[in-house]
Amino acid sequence: MKTIVTITMNPAIDKSSRVQNVVAEKKLSCKPPRFEPGGGGLNVSRAIKKLGGESILLYPAGGLTGERLKELLYEEGLAHRFFSIEGIIRENLVILEESTDQQYRFGMPGPTLQQNEWEEFLEQLSDIKPGPDYLVASGSLPPGVPADFYAQLARAGKDRGAKVIVDTSGEALEKACKEGAGDSMVAGTVLSLARGKSLKESVMFGVAAGTAAVMTPGTQLCRKEDTERLFETLSSES
């Protein structure tokens, strides 16, 4: 299979728990927390793993949260490379209110990256041998990283012969599009392409993976069995 490299410039640890009711001005007793790695490209790599594929994840790591993030990635068996930063990787909080089955998501800002830090990242990308066939840049950019970073990344990827997929929003997306879905949908699409499937089949597999993710509780990603079953249904109807 062809090589997939995913990019996460603003990774996080997602801390999730449950409580019977969310009530203001009251101490709430929550269930034991669950810790998962989070962030756009990181979740793409996790979903690819769940779908039976492999990828290489590139991301920044700093502080105690960064060390914990590395541990979580090792536990999930993800191939990954990090570049060290001075800032501390963010931690997000997700609370499920059991009485209503509604989620409350609290997203924290990422650390500010220095110019030499994000430039080092571009250098690390060029050190990957052999070069990636598919390069997936997904998620928000942290403070300090210029809006045209994904455009620079897309240019570097194209120069190395990689097909580049950018999943972000706002100015960063506009600038990237001038060069070249949810995390599970992106994962399903790029994995199928890497397996040599047609664009139509790959998009359908991505839609199946995205739909499968909606079927899972909380912040969990797609399940392989759900994705394959939904893909078979879509294929029979097309």
XYZ file of N, CA and C in Angstrom:
714
model
N 0.838 -1.193 0.000
C 0.000 0.000 0.000
C 0.873 1.244 0.000
N 0.370 2.302 -0.585
C 1.119 3.546 -0.652
C 1.206 4.220 0.729
N 2.196 5.093 0.886
C 2.476 5.723 2.177
C 1.581 6.926 2.435
N 0.991 6.962 3.631
C 0.149 8.086 4.059
C 0.820 8.773 5.238
N 0.981 10.083 5.149
C 1.493 10.884 6.265
C 0.418 11.896 6.652
N 0.086 11.957 7.940
C -0.895 12.930 8.418
C -0.202 14.002 9.262
N -0.751 15.208 9.204
C -0.185 16.362 9.881
C -1.181 16.910 10.906
N -0.720 17.089 12.138
C -1.535 17.723 13.180
C -0.704 18.814 13.833
N -1.021 20.061 13.548
C -0.246 21.165 14.103
C -0.764 21.630 15.461
N -1.986 21.255 15.808
C -2.564 21.700 17.074
C -3.194 20.510 17.811
N -2.370 19.514 18.182
C -2.907 18.310 18.824
C -3.401 18.601 20.237
N -4.079 17.626 20.801
C -4.630 17.795 22.147
C -4.817 16.439 22.798
N -5.011 16.475 24.082
C -5.526 15.305 24.797
C -6.979 15.610 25.117
N -7.857 14.743 24.680
C -9.279 14.902 24.955
C -9.633 14.142 26.229
N -10.022 14.883 27.248
C -10.412 14.308 28.536
C -11.928 14.304 28.599
N -12.526 13.122 28.748
C -13.985 13.036 28.740
C -14.486 12.334 30.004
N -15.691 12.732 30.420
C -16.308 12.139 31.597
C -17.824 12.275 31.482
N -18.526 11.759 32.478
C -19.990 11.803 32.505
C -20.462 12.347 33.847
N -21.622 12.988 33.808
C -22.248 13.468 35.025
C -23.760 13.390 34.825
N -24.495 13.156 35.895
C -25.944 12.995 35.741
C -26.603 14.262 35.221
N -26.263 15.406 35.839
C -26.824 16.684 35.427
C -25.756 17.769 35.502
N -25.752 18.654 34.503
C -24.858 19.810 34.527
C -25.607 20.958 35.176
N -25.137 21.386 36.346
C -25.826 22.415 37.117
C -24.824 23.517 37.467
N -25.206 24.772 37.222
C -24.324 25.899 37.519
C -24.169 26.097 39.031
N -22.998 26.600 39.418
C -22.722 26.961 40.814
C -22.860 25.787 41.782
N -22.582 24.577 41.300
C -22.685 23.411 42.164
C -21.542 22.457 41.863
N -20.978 21.858 42.904
C -19.921 20.886 42.702
C -20.515 19.612 42.133
N -20.008 19.170 40.990
C -20.571 18.024 40.292
C -19.676 16.801 40.451
N -20.273 15.666 40.734
C -19.523 14.416 40.869
C -19.505 13.698 39.518
N -18.327 13.643 38.897
C -18.189 13.048 37.565
C -17.688 11.607 37.668
N -17.919 10.841 36.599
C -17.409 9.474 36.499
C -15.901 9.529 36.199
N -15.179 8.430 36.397
C -13.737 8.420 36.101
C -13.472 8.888 34.668
N -12.480 9.751 34.477
C -12.236 10.317 33.154
C -11.578 9.328 32.204
N -11.764 9.616 30.917
C -11.124 8.851 29.849
C -10.227 9.807 29.068
N -9.016 9.368 28.737
C -8.063 10.221 28.023
C -7.788 9.636 26.641
N -7.927 10.482 25.612
C -7.677 10.055 24.245
C -6.884 11.126 23.508
N -6.014 10.704 22.575
C -5.344 11.696 21.743
C -6.345 12.363 20.823
N -6.158 13.651 20.539
C -7.108 14.375 19.704
C -6.422 15.376 18.798
N -7.171 15.874 17.832
C -6.640 16.798 16.835
C -6.876 16.227 15.448
N -7.041 17.116 14.455
C -7.461 16.701 13.124
C -6.698 15.541 12.513
N -5.420 15.757 12.139
C -4.648 14.712 11.495
C -4.430 13.515 12.385
N -4.327 13.767 13.683
C -4.144 12.682 14.637
C -5.354 11.741 14.619
N -6.542 12.316 14.567
C -7.740 11.487 14.497
C -7.865 10.781 13.153
N -7.341 11.405 12.090
C -7.320 10.735 10.788
C -6.457 9.478 10.878
N -5.274 9.591 11.496
C -4.398 8.427 11.661
C -5.055 7.358 12.527
N -5.746 7.770 13.578
C -6.434 6.804 14.441
C -7.530 6.072 13.684
N -8.263 6.820 12.862
C -9.332 6.199 12.083
C -8.771 5.261 11.024
N -7.671 5.658 10.391
C -7.025 4.772 9.413
C -6.631 3.454 10.076
N -6.100 3.545 11.297
C -5.725 2.344 12.050
C -6.940 1.464 12.306
N -8.044 2.083 12.703
C -9.261 1.331 12.979
C -9.807 0.656 11.726
N -9.542 1.244 10.567
C -10.024 0.695 9.298
C -9.064 -0.331 8.704
N -7.990 -0.642 9.434
C -7.072 -1.679 8.988
C -5.878 -1.181 8.203
N -5.642 0.126 8.167
C -4.526 0.692 7.425
C -3.444 1.226 8.343
N -2.405 1.780 7.727
C -1.292 2.354 8.472
C -0.967 3.740 7.933
N -0.413 4.583 8.795
C 0.009 5.921 8.394
C 1.105 6.375 9.338
N 1.739 7.488 9.005
C 2.736 8.107 9.870
C 2.199 9.470 10.293
N 2.206 9.732 11.575
C 1.667 10.976 12.115
C 2.804 11.920 12.508
N 2.725 13.172 12.070
C 3.668 14.208 12.473
C 2.942 15.248 13.321
N 3.544 15.653 14.450
C 2.871 16.576 15.357
C 3.885 17.225 16.303
N 3.544 18.384 16.899
C 4.398 19.000 17.913
C 4.082 18.438 19.292
N 5.069 18.427 20.168
C 4.855 17.949 21.540
C 5.661 18.804 22.508
N 5.012 19.240 23.588
C 5.693 20.037 24.591
C 5.010 19.938 25.940
N 5.783 20.021 27.018
C 5.217 19.981 28.360
C 4.801 18.583 28.784
N 4.261 18.489 29.998
C 3.807 17.197 30.515
C 2.660 16.632 29.679
N 1.815 17.522 29.156
C 0.714 17.055 28.303
C 1.262 16.436 27.033
N 2.329 17.016 26.492
C 2.956 16.456 25.307
C 3.525 15.071 25.570
N 4.131 14.870 26.752
C 4.656 13.552 27.112
C 3.535 12.528 27.236
N 2.428 12.959 27.831
C 1.277 12.049 27.969
C 0.697 11.716 26.605
N 0.692 12.690 25.694
C 0.187 12.457 24.344
C 1.023 11.384 23.646
N 2.338 11.451 23.791
C 3.204 10.431 23.188
C 2.845 9.051 23.728
N 2.629 8.954 25.042
C 2.285 7.674 25.663
C 0.988 7.116 25.087
N -0.005 7.987 24.920
C -1.289 7.537 24.381
C -1.145 7.033 22.945
N -0.298 7.691 22.171
C -0.074 7.261 20.791
C 0.652 5.921 20.741
N 1.616 5.728 21.637
C 2.297 4.438 21.723
C 1.312 3.342 22.103
N 0.426 3.638 23.039
C -0.563 2.655 23.485
C -1.483 2.229 22.345
N -1.784 3.150 21.434
C -2.654 2.825 20.310
C -1.884 2.230 19.132
N -0.562 2.138 19.257
C 0.239 1.521 18.210
C 0.347 2.336 16.945
N 0.297 3.671 17.076
C 0.374 4.543 15.910
C 1.826 4.910 15.606
N 2.229 4.785 14.347
C 3.554 5.245 13.938
C 3.538 6.764 13.949
N 4.464 7.375 14.688
C 4.410 8.826 14.816
C 5.796 9.422 15.007
N 5.928 10.675 14.594
C 7.150 11.455 14.804
C 6.734 12.815 15.348
N 7.437 13.261 16.360
C 7.097 14.555 16.960
C 8.278 15.512 16.832
N 7.969 16.801 16.892
C 9.023 17.801 17.017
C 8.758 18.593 18.287
N 9.813 18.818 19.045
C 9.685 19.426 20.378
C 9.423 20.924 20.286
N 8.549 21.410 21.163
C 8.252 22.832 21.265
C 8.329 23.248 22.737
N 8.462 24.538 22.973
C 8.524 25.047 24.346
C 7.145 25.080 25.000
N 6.110 25.337 24.203
C 4.762 25.449 24.743
C 4.204 24.115 25.203
N 3.072 24.177 25.897
C 2.418 22.984 26.453
C 1.228 22.614 25.586
N 1.183 21.361 25.162
C 0.078 20.871 24.346
C -1.238 21.005 25.124
N -2.276 21.396 24.428
C -3.561 21.677 25.085
C -4.291 20.410 25.522
N -5.237 20.593 26.426
C -6.111 19.519 26.889
C -7.545 20.013 26.799
N -8.378 19.274 26.086
C -9.789 19.623 25.941
C -10.637 18.809 26.915
N -11.847 19.290 27.161
C -12.742 18.611 28.097
C -14.100 18.363 27.438
N -14.571 17.133 27.543
C -15.882 16.751 27.013
C -16.680 16.119 28.146
N -17.861 16.688 28.428
C -18.722 16.180 29.490
C -20.053 15.730 28.895
N -20.436 14.494 29.178
C -21.730 13.978 28.747
C -22.716 14.076 29.906
N -23.831 14.781 29.675
C -24.896 14.868 30.676
C -25.806 13.666 30.487
N -25.779 12.749 31.427
C -26.484 11.474 31.276
C -27.999 11.642 31.232
N -28.521 12.627 31.913
C -29.978 12.804 31.955
C -30.565 13.214 30.601
N -29.763 13.891 29.784
C -30.243 14.369 28.477
C -29.490 13.753 27.303
N -28.384 13.055 27.584
C -27.517 12.471 26.555
C -26.913 13.553 25.659
N -26.747 14.756 26.208
C -26.130 15.850 25.463
C -24.674 16.017 25.886
N -23.844 16.428 24.924
C -22.430 16.639 25.191
C -22.106 18.115 25.344
N -21.209 18.417 26.265
C -20.673 19.759 26.430
C -19.183 19.679 26.124
N -18.747 20.419 25.116
C -17.353 20.363 24.670
C -16.643 21.684 24.983
N -15.527 21.587 25.674
C -14.735 22.757 26.027
C -13.369 22.641 25.355
N -13.153 23.444 24.323
C -11.909 23.411 23.577
C -10.955 24.492 24.048
N -9.745 24.101 24.389
C -8.742 25.040 24.875
C -7.849 25.509 23.718
N -7.276 26.719 23.839
C -6.368 27.194 22.785
C -5.067 26.416 22.811
N -4.440 26.304 21.658
C -3.167 25.612 21.580
C -2.010 26.517 21.977
N -0.816 25.960 22.153
C 0.360 26.759 22.506
C 0.813 27.601 21.324
N 1.486 28.689 21.609
C 2.048 29.522 20.549
C 3.348 28.901 20.055
N 3.420 28.649 18.763
C 4.630 28.090 18.171
C 5.537 29.207 17.666
N 6.817 29.061 17.926
C 7.796 30.012 17.427
C 8.122 29.692 15.969
N 8.631 30.679 15.247
C 8.922 30.482 13.829
C 9.893 29.325 13.606
N 10.921 29.243 14.451
C 11.894 28.164 14.269
C 11.268 26.797 14.519
N 10.183 26.759 15.321
C 9.530 25.478 15.621
C 8.725 24.976 14.436
N 7.875 25.838 13.851
C 7.091 25.339 12.719
C 7.939 25.185 11.464
N 9.032 25.929 11.381
C 9.951 25.721 10.256
C 10.669 24.375 10.382
N 10.974 23.985 11.614
C 11.598 22.681 11.846
C 10.670 21.561 11.393
N 9.371 21.782 11.582
C 8.404 20.783 11.152
C 8.503 20.538 9.649
N 8.579 21.607 8.871
C 8.698 21.473 7.422
C 9.969 20.719 7.054
N 11.032 20.924 7.831
C 12.277 20.202 7.593
C 12.111 18.717 7.892
N 11.377 18.389 8.976
C 11.149 16.988 9.322
C 10.373 16.284 8.223
N 9.439 16.994 7.620
C 8.656 16.410 6.546
C 9.563 15.998 5.393
N 10.538 16.838 5.080
C 11.433 16.539 3.963
C 12.378 15.388 4.281
N 12.511 15.041 5.585
C 13.408 13.955 5.986
C 12.767 12.576 5.867
N 11.468 12.510 5.640
C 10.788 11.218 5.553
C 11.205 10.522 4.268
N 11.730 9.296 4.410
C 12.161 8.506 3.269
C 11.500 7.134 3.320
N 10.910 6.677 2.228
C 10.656 7.436 0.996
C 9.598 8.507 1.232
N 9.480 9.419 0.300
C 8.497 10.489 0.433
C 7.087 9.936 0.442
N 6.136 10.626 1.114
C 4.752 10.137 1.193
C 4.044 10.196 -0.159
N 3.164 9.237 -0.374
C 2.314 9.272 -1.568
C 1.111 10.174 -1.327
N 0.634 10.177 -0.069
C -0.507 11.013 0.315
C -0.134 11.781 1.578
N -0.413 13.067 1.555
C -0.135 13.949 2.685
C -1.453 14.586 3.127
N -1.865 14.307 4.363
C -3.134 14.805 4.893
C -2.858 15.831 5.981
N -3.214 17.079 5.725
C -3.069 18.151 6.714
C -4.461 18.487 7.238
N -4.696 18.248 8.515
C -6.051 18.386 9.042
C -6.052 19.070 10.401
N -7.035 19.961 10.601
C -7.210 20.603 11.893
C -6.802 22.065 11.890
N -7.015 22.706 13.008
C -6.718 24.134 13.145
C -5.221 24.379 13.272
N -4.820 25.624 13.039
C -3.427 26.029 13.226
C -3.296 26.726 14.583
N -2.264 26.413 15.367
C -2.083 27.076 16.661
C -1.563 28.495 16.483
N -1.645 29.315 17.517
C -1.102 30.670 17.443
C 0.378 30.644 17.059
N 0.777 31.627 16.285
C 2.168 31.729 15.874
C 2.469 31.117 14.529
N 1.574 30.234 14.056
C 1.763 29.600 12.753
C 1.032 30.430 11.708
N 1.706 30.846 10.633
C 1.074 31.722 9.644
C -0.073 31.057 8.915
N -1.019 31.881 8.449
C -2.210 31.356 7.766
C -1.859 30.615 6.488
N -0.705 30.931 5.905
C -0.333 30.253 4.659
C 0.512 28.999 4.916
N 0.541 28.516 6.182
C 1.357 27.335 6.495
C 0.921 26.126 5.684
N -0.393 25.878 5.626
C -0.868 24.725 4.858
C -0.573 24.889 3.368
N -0.565 26.136 2.905
C -0.191 26.379 1.518
C 1.282 26.010 1.302
N 2.147 26.388 2.252
C 3.555 26.003 2.172
C 3.702 24.484 2.214
N 2.899 23.868 3.070
C 2.929 22.414 3.207
C 2.483 21.740 1.912
N 1.410 22.264 1.324
C 0.910 21.701 0.076
C 1.958 21.820 -1.022
N 2.640 22.960 -1.043
C 3.678 23.179 -2.050
C 4.824 22.187 -1.854
N 5.240 22.000 -0.583
C 6.318 21.061 -0.288
C 5.916 19.635 -0.640
N 4.658 19.290 -0.360
C 4.174 17.952 -0.690
C 4.154 17.709 -2.189
N 3.661 18.686 -2.937
C 3.606 18.551 -4.398
C 5.002 18.440 -4.989
N 5.953 19.187 -4.421
C 7.326 19.136 -4.913
C 7.925 17.742 -4.748
N 7.427 17.000 -3.762
C 7.931 15.643 -3.516
C 7.056 14.588 -4.190
N 6.088 15.046 -4.975
C 5.249 14.103 -5.716
C 4.088 13.535 -4.931
N 3.756 14.141 -3.780
C 2.655 13.637 -2.956
C 1.328 14.270 -3.367
N 0.253 13.516 -3.221
C -1.090 14.065 -3.363
C -1.481 14.635 -2.009
N -1.924 15.882 -1.983
C -2.148 16.609 -0.731
C -3.640 16.788 -0.466
N -4.067 16.453 0.747
C -5.451 16.647 1.190
C -5.424 17.587 2.386
N -6.149 18.699 2.293
C -6.193 19.678 3.385
C -7.615 19.747 3.933
N -7.758 19.545 5.230
C -9.063 19.598 5.888
C -8.973 20.615 7.025
N -9.326 21.856 6.713
C -9.307 22.918 7.721
C -10.371 23.933 7.333
N -10.288 25.148 7.845
C -11.321 26.144 7.539
C -10.708 27.533 7.529
N -11.506 28.506 7.091
C -11.094 29.898 7.138
C -9.969 30.234 6.181
N -9.149 31.205 6.590
C -8.083 31.706 5.731
C -7.060 30.637 5.388
N -6.790 29.733 6.350
C -5.815 28.678 6.097
C -6.253 27.793 4.937
N -7.564 27.492 4.869
C -8.084 26.671 3.769
C -8.028 27.436 2.454
N -8.413 28.701 2.491
C -8.401 29.503 1.262
C -7.004 29.557 0.657
N -6.008 29.758 1.495
C -4.640 29.853 0.989
C -4.144 28.502 0.505
N -4.514 27.420 1.215
C -4.078 26.085 0.799
C -4.696 25.691 -0.538
N -5.952 26.062 -0.748
C -6.643 25.712 -1.987
C -6.005 26.392 -3.193
N -5.366 27.500 -2.944
C -4.696 28.183 -4.053
C -3.494 27.380 -4.527
N -2.913 26.490 -3.747
C -1.825 25.614 -4.178
C -2.489 24.373 -4.736
N -3.444 23.336 -3.854
C -4.106 22.052 -3.771
C -5.357 21.888 -2.768
N -15.510 17.464 5.595
C -15.648 16.053 6.031
C -15.080 15.887 7.402
N -15.350 15.109 7.986
C -14.867 14.832 9.329
C -13.595 13.998 9.237
N -12.967 13.745 10.405
C -11.716 13.003 10.435
C -11.885 11.585 9.899
N -12.969 10.920 10.259
C -13.187 9.558 9.781
C -13.434 9.521 8.280
N -14.149 10.511 7.757
C -14.401 10.562 6.313
C -13.101 10.768 5.547
N -12.264 11.678 6.023
C -10.960 11.903 5.384
C -10.128 10.632 5.444
N -10.127 9.965 6.600
C -9.353 8.736 6.762
C -9.802 7.661 5.788
N -11.109 7.462 5.684
C -11.629 6.446 4.775
C -11.287 6.747 3.330
N -11.385 8.014 2.941
C -11.108 8.405 1.557
C -9.648 8.203 1.207
N -8.748 8.708 2.034
C -7.320 8.627 1.702
C -6.814 7.186 1.802
N -7.323 6.400 2.746
C -6.917 5.002 2.855
C -7.337 4.225 1.619
N -8.543 4.455 1.143
C -9.029 3.773 -0.057
C -8.210 4.169 -1.280
N -7.876 5.460 -1.393
C -7.022 5.909 -2.495
C -5.658 5.237 -2.432
N -5.101 5.141 -1.223
C -3.790 4.524 -1.046
C -3.812 3.039 -1.391
N -4.973 2.434 -1.290
C -5.121 1.020 -1.655
C -5.350 0.815 -3.142
N -5.341 1.929 -3.896
C -5.465 1.832 -5.346
C -6.879 1.847 -5.872
N -7.846 2.209 -5.044
C -9.238 2.256 -5.481
C -9.498 3.521 -6.289
N -10.584 3.512 -7.040
C -10.937 4.674 -7.851
C -11.397 5.815 -6.956
N -11.434 7.032 -7.526
C -11.880 8.187 -6.753
C -13.312 7.997 -6.284
N -14.180 7.469 -7.148
C -15.577 7.254 -6.773
C -15.680 6.284 -5.598
N -14.977 5.147 -5.699
C -15.008 4.163 -4.612
C -14.447 4.759 -3.325
N -13.392 5.550 -3.463
C -12.743 6.123 -2.286
C -13.641 7.117 -1.565
N -14.332 7.949 -2.339
C -15.262 8.906 -1.740
C -16.400 8.163 -1.041
N -16.891 7.108 -1.674
C -17.968 6.322 -1.062
C -17.502 5.672 0.238
N -16.258 5.164 0.238
C -15.727 4.555 1.452
C -15.551 5.612 2.546
N -15.147 6.826 2.128
C -15.031 7.923 3.082
C -16.373 8.299 3.680
N -17.405 8.357 2.835
C -18.756 8.655 3.330
C -19.207 7.574 4.308
N -18.898 6.320 3.982
C -19.269 5.215 4.871
C -18.565 5.346 6.217
N -17.267 5.713 6.199
C -16.513 5.874 7.446
C -17.054 7.045 8.263
N -17.387 8.149 7.584
C -17.947 9.297 8.278
C -19.289 8.978 8.914
N -20.117 8.218 8.181
C -21.416 7.810 8.711
C -21.242 6.867 9.887
N -20.264 5.973 9.782
C -20.000 5.026 10.875
C -19.574 5.754 12.141
N -18.832 6.849 11.977
C -18.391 7.617 13.148
C -19.565 8.229 13.889
N -20.585 8.648 13.135
C -21.777 9.232 13.754
C -22.513 8.193 14.606
N -22.351 6.927 14.238
C -23.045 5.847 14.939
C -22.388 5.481 16.262
N -21.165 5.950 16.501
C -20.453 5.583 17.725
C -20.732 6.602 18.827
N -20.679 6.170 20.086
C -20.968 7.103 21.188
C -19.840 8.071 21.450
N -20.188 9.241 21.974
C -19.204 10.223 22.413
C -18.290 10.693 21.306
N -16.996 10.725 21.612
C -16.001 11.225 20.659
C -15.304 10.095 19.915
N -15.828 8.874 20.012
C -15.183 7.748 19.351
C -15.231 7.902 17.833
N -14.257 7.278 17.165
C -14.174 7.334 15.713
C -14.927 6.165 15.097
N -14.799 6.013 13.772
C -15.522 4.968 13.061
C -15.046 3.572 13.477
N -15.941 2.588 13.293
C -15.572 1.189 13.493
C -15.481 0.512 12.133
N -14.498 -0.363 11.984
C -14.243 -1.005 10.692
C -15.458 -1.779 10.192
N -16.082 -2.555 11.077
C -17.213 -3.383 10.653
C -18.395 -2.539 10.182
N -18.657 -1.430 10.879
C -19.742 -0.538 10.463
C -19.427 0.100 9.117
N -18.177 0.528 8.957
C -17.769 1.182 7.709
C -17.914 0.245 6.520
N -17.436 -0.970 6.661
C -17.495 -1.924 5.550
C -18.934 -2.300 5.202
N -19.772 -2.417 6.217
C -21.187 -2.740 5.962
C -21.875 -1.590 5.236
N -21.623 -0.361 5.674
C -22.235 0.799 5.023
C -21.705 0.975 3.603
N -20.407 0.685 3.407
C -19.829 0.797 2.054
C -20.486 -0.199 1.113
N -20.717 -1.420 1.579
C -21.396 -2.417 0.743
C -22.792 -1.960 0.356
N -23.495 -1.319 1.286
C -24.828 -0.803 0.996
C -24.774 0.301 -0.041
N -23.841 1.232 0.126
C -23.695 2.332 -0.833
C -23.312 1.785 -2.210
N -22.426 0.791 -2.239
C -21.973 0.240 -3.521
C -23.110 -0.436 -4.259
N -23.971 -1.127 -3.524
C -25.089 -1.839 -4.172
C -26.142 -0.877 -4.696
N -26.187 0.341 -4.115
C -27.187 1.301 -4.546
C -26.701 2.205 -5.665
N -25.388 2.226 -5.904
C -24.835 3.131 -6.917
C -24.879 2.526 -8.318
